[in-house]
PDB file of C-alpha atoms in Angstrom:
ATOM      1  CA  UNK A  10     -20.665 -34.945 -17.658  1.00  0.00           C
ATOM      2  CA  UNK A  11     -20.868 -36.000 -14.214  1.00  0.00           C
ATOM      3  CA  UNK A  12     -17.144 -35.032 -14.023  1.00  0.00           C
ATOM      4  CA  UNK A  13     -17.691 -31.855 -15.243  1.00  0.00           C
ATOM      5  CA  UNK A  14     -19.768 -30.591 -12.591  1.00  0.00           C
ATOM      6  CA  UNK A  15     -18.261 -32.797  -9.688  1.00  0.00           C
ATOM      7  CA  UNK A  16     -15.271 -30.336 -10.591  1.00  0.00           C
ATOM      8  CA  UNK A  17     -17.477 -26.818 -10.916  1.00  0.00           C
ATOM      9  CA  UNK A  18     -18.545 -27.973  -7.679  1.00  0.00           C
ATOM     10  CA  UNK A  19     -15.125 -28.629  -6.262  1.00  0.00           C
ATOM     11  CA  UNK A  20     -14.042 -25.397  -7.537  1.00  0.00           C
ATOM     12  CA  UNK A  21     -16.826 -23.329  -5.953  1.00  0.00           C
ATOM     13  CA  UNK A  22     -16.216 -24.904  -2.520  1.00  0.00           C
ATOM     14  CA  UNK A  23     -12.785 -24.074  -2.531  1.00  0.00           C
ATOM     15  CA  UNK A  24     -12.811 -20.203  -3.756  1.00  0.00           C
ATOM     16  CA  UNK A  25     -15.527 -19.766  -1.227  1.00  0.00           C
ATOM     17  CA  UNK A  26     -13.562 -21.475   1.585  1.00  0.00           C
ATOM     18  CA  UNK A  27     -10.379 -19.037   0.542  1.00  0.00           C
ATOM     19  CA  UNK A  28     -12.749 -15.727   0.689  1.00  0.00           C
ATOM     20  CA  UNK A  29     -14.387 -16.672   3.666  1.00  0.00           C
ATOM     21  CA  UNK A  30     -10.885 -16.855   5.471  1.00  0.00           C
ATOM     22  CA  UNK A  31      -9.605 -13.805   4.389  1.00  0.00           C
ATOM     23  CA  UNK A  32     -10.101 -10.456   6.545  1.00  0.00           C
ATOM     24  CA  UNK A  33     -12.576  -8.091   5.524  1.00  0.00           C
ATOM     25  CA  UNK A  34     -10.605  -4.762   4.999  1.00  0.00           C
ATOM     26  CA  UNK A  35     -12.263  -1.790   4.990  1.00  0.00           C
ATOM     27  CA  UNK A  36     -10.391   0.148   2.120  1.00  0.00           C
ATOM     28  CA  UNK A  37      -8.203  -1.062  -0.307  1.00  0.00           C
ATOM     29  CA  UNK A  38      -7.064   1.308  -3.504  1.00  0.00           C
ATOM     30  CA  UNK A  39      -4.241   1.586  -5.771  1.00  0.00           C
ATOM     31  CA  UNK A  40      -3.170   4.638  -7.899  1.00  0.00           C
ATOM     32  CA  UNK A  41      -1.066   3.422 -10.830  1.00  0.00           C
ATOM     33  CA  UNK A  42       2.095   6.164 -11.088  1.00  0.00           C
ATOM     34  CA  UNK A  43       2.817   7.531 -14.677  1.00  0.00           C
ATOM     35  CA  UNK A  44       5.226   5.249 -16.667  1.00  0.00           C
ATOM     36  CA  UNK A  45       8.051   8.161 -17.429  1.00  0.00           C
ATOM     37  CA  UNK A  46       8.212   8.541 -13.188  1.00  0.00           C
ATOM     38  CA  UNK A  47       7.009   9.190 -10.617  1.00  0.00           C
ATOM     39  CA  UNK A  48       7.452  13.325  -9.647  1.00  0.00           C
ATOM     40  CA  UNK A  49       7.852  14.851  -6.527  1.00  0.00           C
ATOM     41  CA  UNK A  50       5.258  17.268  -6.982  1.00  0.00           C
ATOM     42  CA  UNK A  51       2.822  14.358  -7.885  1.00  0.00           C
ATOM     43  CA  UNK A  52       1.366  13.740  -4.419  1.00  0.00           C
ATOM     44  CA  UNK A  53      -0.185  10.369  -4.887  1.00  0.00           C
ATOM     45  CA  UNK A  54      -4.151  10.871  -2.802  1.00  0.00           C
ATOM     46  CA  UNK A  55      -6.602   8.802  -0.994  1.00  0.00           C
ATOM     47  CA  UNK A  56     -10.108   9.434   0.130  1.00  0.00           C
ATOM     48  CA  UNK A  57     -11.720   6.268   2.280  1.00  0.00           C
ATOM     49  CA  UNK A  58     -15.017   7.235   3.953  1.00  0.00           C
ATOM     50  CA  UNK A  59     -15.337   5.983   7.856  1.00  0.00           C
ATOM     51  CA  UNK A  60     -17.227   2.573   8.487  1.00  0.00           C
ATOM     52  CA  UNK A  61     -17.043   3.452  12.201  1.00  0.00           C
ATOM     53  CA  UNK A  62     -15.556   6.438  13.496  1.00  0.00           C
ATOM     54  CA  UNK A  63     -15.441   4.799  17.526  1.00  0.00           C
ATOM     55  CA  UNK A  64     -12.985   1.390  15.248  1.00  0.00           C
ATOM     56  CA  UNK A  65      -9.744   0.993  15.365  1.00  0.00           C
ATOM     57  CA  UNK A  66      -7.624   0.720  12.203  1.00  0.00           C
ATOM     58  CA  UNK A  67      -4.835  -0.838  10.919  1.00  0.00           C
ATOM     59  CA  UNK A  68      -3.495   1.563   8.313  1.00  0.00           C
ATOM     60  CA  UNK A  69      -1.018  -0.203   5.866  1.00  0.00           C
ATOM     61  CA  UNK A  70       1.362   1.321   3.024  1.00  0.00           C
ATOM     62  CA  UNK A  71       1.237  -0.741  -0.263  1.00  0.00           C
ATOM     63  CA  UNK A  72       4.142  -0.059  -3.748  1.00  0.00           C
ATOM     64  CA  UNK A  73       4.132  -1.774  -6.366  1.00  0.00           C
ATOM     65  CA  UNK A  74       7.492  -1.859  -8.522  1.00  0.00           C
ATOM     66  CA  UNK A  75       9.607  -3.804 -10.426  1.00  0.00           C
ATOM     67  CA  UNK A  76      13.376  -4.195 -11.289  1.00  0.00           C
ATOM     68  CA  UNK A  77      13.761  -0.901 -13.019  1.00  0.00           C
ATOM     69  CA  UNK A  78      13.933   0.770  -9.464  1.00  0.00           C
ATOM     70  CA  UNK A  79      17.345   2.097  -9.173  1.00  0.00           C
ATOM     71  CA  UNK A  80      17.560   1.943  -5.859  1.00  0.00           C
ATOM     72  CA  UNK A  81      17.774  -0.051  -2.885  1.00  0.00           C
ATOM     73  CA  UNK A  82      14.580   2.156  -0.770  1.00  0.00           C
ATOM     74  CA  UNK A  83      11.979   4.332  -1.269  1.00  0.00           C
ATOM     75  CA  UNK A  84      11.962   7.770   1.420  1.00  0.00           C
ATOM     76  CA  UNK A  85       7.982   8.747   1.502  1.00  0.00           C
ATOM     77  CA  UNK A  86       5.830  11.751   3.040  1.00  0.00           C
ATOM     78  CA  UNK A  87       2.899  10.329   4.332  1.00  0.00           C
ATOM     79  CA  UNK A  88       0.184  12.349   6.073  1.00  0.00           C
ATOM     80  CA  UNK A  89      -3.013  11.766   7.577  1.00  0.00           C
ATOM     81  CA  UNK A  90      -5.396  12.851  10.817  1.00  0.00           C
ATOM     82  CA  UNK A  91      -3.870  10.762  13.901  1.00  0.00           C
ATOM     83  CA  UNK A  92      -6.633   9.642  16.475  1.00  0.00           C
ATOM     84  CA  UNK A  93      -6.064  12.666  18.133  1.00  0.00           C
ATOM     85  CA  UNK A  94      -7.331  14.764  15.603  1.00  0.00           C
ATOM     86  CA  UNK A  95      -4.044  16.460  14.391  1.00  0.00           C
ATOM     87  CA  UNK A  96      -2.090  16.395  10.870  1.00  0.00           C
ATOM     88  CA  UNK A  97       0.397  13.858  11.030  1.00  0.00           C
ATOM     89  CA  UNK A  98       3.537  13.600   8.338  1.00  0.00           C
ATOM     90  CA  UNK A  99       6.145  10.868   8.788  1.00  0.00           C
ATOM     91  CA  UNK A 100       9.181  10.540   6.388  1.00  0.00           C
ATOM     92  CA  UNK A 101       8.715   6.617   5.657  1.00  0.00           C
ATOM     93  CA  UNK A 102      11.640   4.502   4.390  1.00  0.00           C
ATOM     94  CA  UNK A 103      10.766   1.824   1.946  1.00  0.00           C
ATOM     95  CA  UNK A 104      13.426  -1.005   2.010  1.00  0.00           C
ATOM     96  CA  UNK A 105      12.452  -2.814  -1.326  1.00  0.00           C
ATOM     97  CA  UNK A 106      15.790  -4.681  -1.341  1.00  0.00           C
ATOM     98  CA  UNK A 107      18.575  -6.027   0.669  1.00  0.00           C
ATOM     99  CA  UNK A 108      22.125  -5.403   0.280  1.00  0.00           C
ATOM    100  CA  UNK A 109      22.676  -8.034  -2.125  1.00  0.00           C
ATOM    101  CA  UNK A 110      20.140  -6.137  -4.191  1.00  0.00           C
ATOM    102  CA  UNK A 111      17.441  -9.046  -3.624  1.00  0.00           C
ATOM    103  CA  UNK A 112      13.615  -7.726  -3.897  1.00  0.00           C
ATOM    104  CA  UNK A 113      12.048  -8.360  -0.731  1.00  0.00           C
ATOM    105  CA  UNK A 114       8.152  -8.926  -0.705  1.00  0.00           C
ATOM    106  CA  UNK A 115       5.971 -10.902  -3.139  1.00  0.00           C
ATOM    107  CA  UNK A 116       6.561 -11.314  -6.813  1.00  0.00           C
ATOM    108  CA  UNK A 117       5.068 -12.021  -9.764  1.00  0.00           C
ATOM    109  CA  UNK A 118       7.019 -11.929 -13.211  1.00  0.00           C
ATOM    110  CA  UNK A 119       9.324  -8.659 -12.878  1.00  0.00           C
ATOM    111  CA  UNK A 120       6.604  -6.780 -10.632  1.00  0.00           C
ATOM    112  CA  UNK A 121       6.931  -7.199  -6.624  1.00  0.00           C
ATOM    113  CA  UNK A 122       4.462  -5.712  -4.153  1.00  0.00           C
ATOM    114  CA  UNK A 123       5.414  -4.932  -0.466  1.00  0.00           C
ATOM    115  CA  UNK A 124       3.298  -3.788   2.166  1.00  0.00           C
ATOM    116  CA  UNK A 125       3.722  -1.677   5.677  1.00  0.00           C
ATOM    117  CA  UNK A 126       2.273  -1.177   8.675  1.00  0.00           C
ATOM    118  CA  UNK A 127       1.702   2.861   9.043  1.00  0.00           C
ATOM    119  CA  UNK A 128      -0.488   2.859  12.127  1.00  0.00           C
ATOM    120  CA  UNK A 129      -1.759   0.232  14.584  1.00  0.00           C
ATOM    121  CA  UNK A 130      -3.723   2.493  16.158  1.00  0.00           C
ATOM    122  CA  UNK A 131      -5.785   4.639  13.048  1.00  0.00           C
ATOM    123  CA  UNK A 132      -8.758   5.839  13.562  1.00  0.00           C
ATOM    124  CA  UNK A 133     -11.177   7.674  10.901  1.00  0.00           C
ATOM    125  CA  UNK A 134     -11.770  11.401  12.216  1.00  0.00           C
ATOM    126  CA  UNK A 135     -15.044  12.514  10.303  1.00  0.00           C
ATOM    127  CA  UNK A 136     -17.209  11.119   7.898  1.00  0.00           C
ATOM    128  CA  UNK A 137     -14.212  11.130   5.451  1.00  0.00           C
ATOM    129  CA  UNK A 138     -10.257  10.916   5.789  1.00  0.00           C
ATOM    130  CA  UNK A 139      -7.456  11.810   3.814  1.00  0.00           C
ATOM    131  CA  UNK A 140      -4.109  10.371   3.373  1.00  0.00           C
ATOM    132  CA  UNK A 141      -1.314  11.915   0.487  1.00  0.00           C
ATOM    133  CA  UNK A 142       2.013  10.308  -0.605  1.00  0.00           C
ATOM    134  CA  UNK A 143       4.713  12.039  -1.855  1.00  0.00           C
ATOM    135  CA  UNK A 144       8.122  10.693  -2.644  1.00  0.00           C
ATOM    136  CA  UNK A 145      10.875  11.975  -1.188  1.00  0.00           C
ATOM    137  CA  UNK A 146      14.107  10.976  -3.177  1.00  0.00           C
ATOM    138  CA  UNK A 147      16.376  13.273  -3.626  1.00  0.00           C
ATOM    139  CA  UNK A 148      15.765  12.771  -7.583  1.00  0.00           C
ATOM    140  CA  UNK A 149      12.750  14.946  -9.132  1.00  0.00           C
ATOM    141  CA  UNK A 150      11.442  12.192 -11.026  1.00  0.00           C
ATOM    142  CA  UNK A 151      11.606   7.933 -10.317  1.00  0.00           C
ATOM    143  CA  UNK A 152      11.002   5.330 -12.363  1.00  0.00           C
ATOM    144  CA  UNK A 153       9.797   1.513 -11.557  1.00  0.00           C
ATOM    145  CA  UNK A 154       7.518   2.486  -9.089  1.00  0.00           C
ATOM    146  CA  UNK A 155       4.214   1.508 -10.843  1.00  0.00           C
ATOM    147  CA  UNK A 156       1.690   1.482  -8.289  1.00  0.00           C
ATOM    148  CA  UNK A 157       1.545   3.153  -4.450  1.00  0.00           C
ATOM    149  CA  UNK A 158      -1.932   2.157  -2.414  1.00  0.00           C
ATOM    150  CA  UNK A 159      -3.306   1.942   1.090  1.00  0.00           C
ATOM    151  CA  UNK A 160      -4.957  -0.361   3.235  1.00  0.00           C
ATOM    152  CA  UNK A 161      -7.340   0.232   5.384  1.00  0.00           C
ATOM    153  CA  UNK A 162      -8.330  -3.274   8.298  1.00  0.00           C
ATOM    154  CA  UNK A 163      -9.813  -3.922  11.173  1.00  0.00           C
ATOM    155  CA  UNK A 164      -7.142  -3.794  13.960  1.00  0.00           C
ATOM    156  CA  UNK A 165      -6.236  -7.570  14.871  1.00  0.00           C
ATOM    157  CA  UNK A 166      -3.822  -7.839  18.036  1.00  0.00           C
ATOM    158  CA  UNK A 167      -0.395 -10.276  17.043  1.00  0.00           C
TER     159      UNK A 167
END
């Protein structure tokens, strides 16, 4: 019994200690893509409301995918407000592998996740900001892209 709850209590120290450490981001969401593909006209979009408006951001690209993905990289439209207040669009390329065809990023069973630094410098213009992703293959539909997200941190300095 006293085992028992010397290891509860071991176990609650150490989950807190690993969320304590972790940065606080300010937006983190997923949209999971169909599973027949991923269209080009399906613009993938994502609505985080401003904790401060005066902040800056780090803005990150998240996909999710796994080894279905024909391909070596992903070519992305992504748009959002820059700090100055104008629509920006950048054509984004993905490298998900290298040219031995190994996944980069994290993995878990066949599904990796990589992430990518958008913006250093993002800050929210108005109470709420939008940012769309569209692929930009030259194929109408892709498959093994399962999930494409943003997020949203406080700006640390490297």
């Amino acid at each position: 019994m006293k085992k028992t709850g010397l290891l509860i209590g071991l176990a609650v120290v150490g989950l807190g200690s690993l969320c304590s450490c972790r940065q606080t981001d300010v937006y983190n969401e997923f949209n999971t893509l169909p599973r027949n593909g991923w269209f080009k006209r399906d613009v993938q979009r994502f609505t985080p409301e401003s904790p401060d408006s005066t902040g800056r951001y780090d803005l990150y690209l998240t996909l999710r995918h796994n080894g279905d993905y024909a391909y070596r990289n992903l070519w992305l439209f992504v748009s959002y407000t820059g700090a100055d207040g104008v629509q920006k669009t950048d054509t984004v390329n993905c490298e998900l592998a290298d040219e031995f065809g190994r996944w980069s990023g994290g993995g878990w069973g066949s599904y990796y996740q990589q992430e990518l630094l958008l913006d250093d410098c993002f800050r929210f213009v108005g109470k709420e900001q939008v940012v769309t992703i569209q692929q930009a293959m030259r194929d109408d539909r892709i498959r093994g892209i399962s999930d494409v997200g943003i997020r949203i941190a406080p700006h640390t300095e490297p």
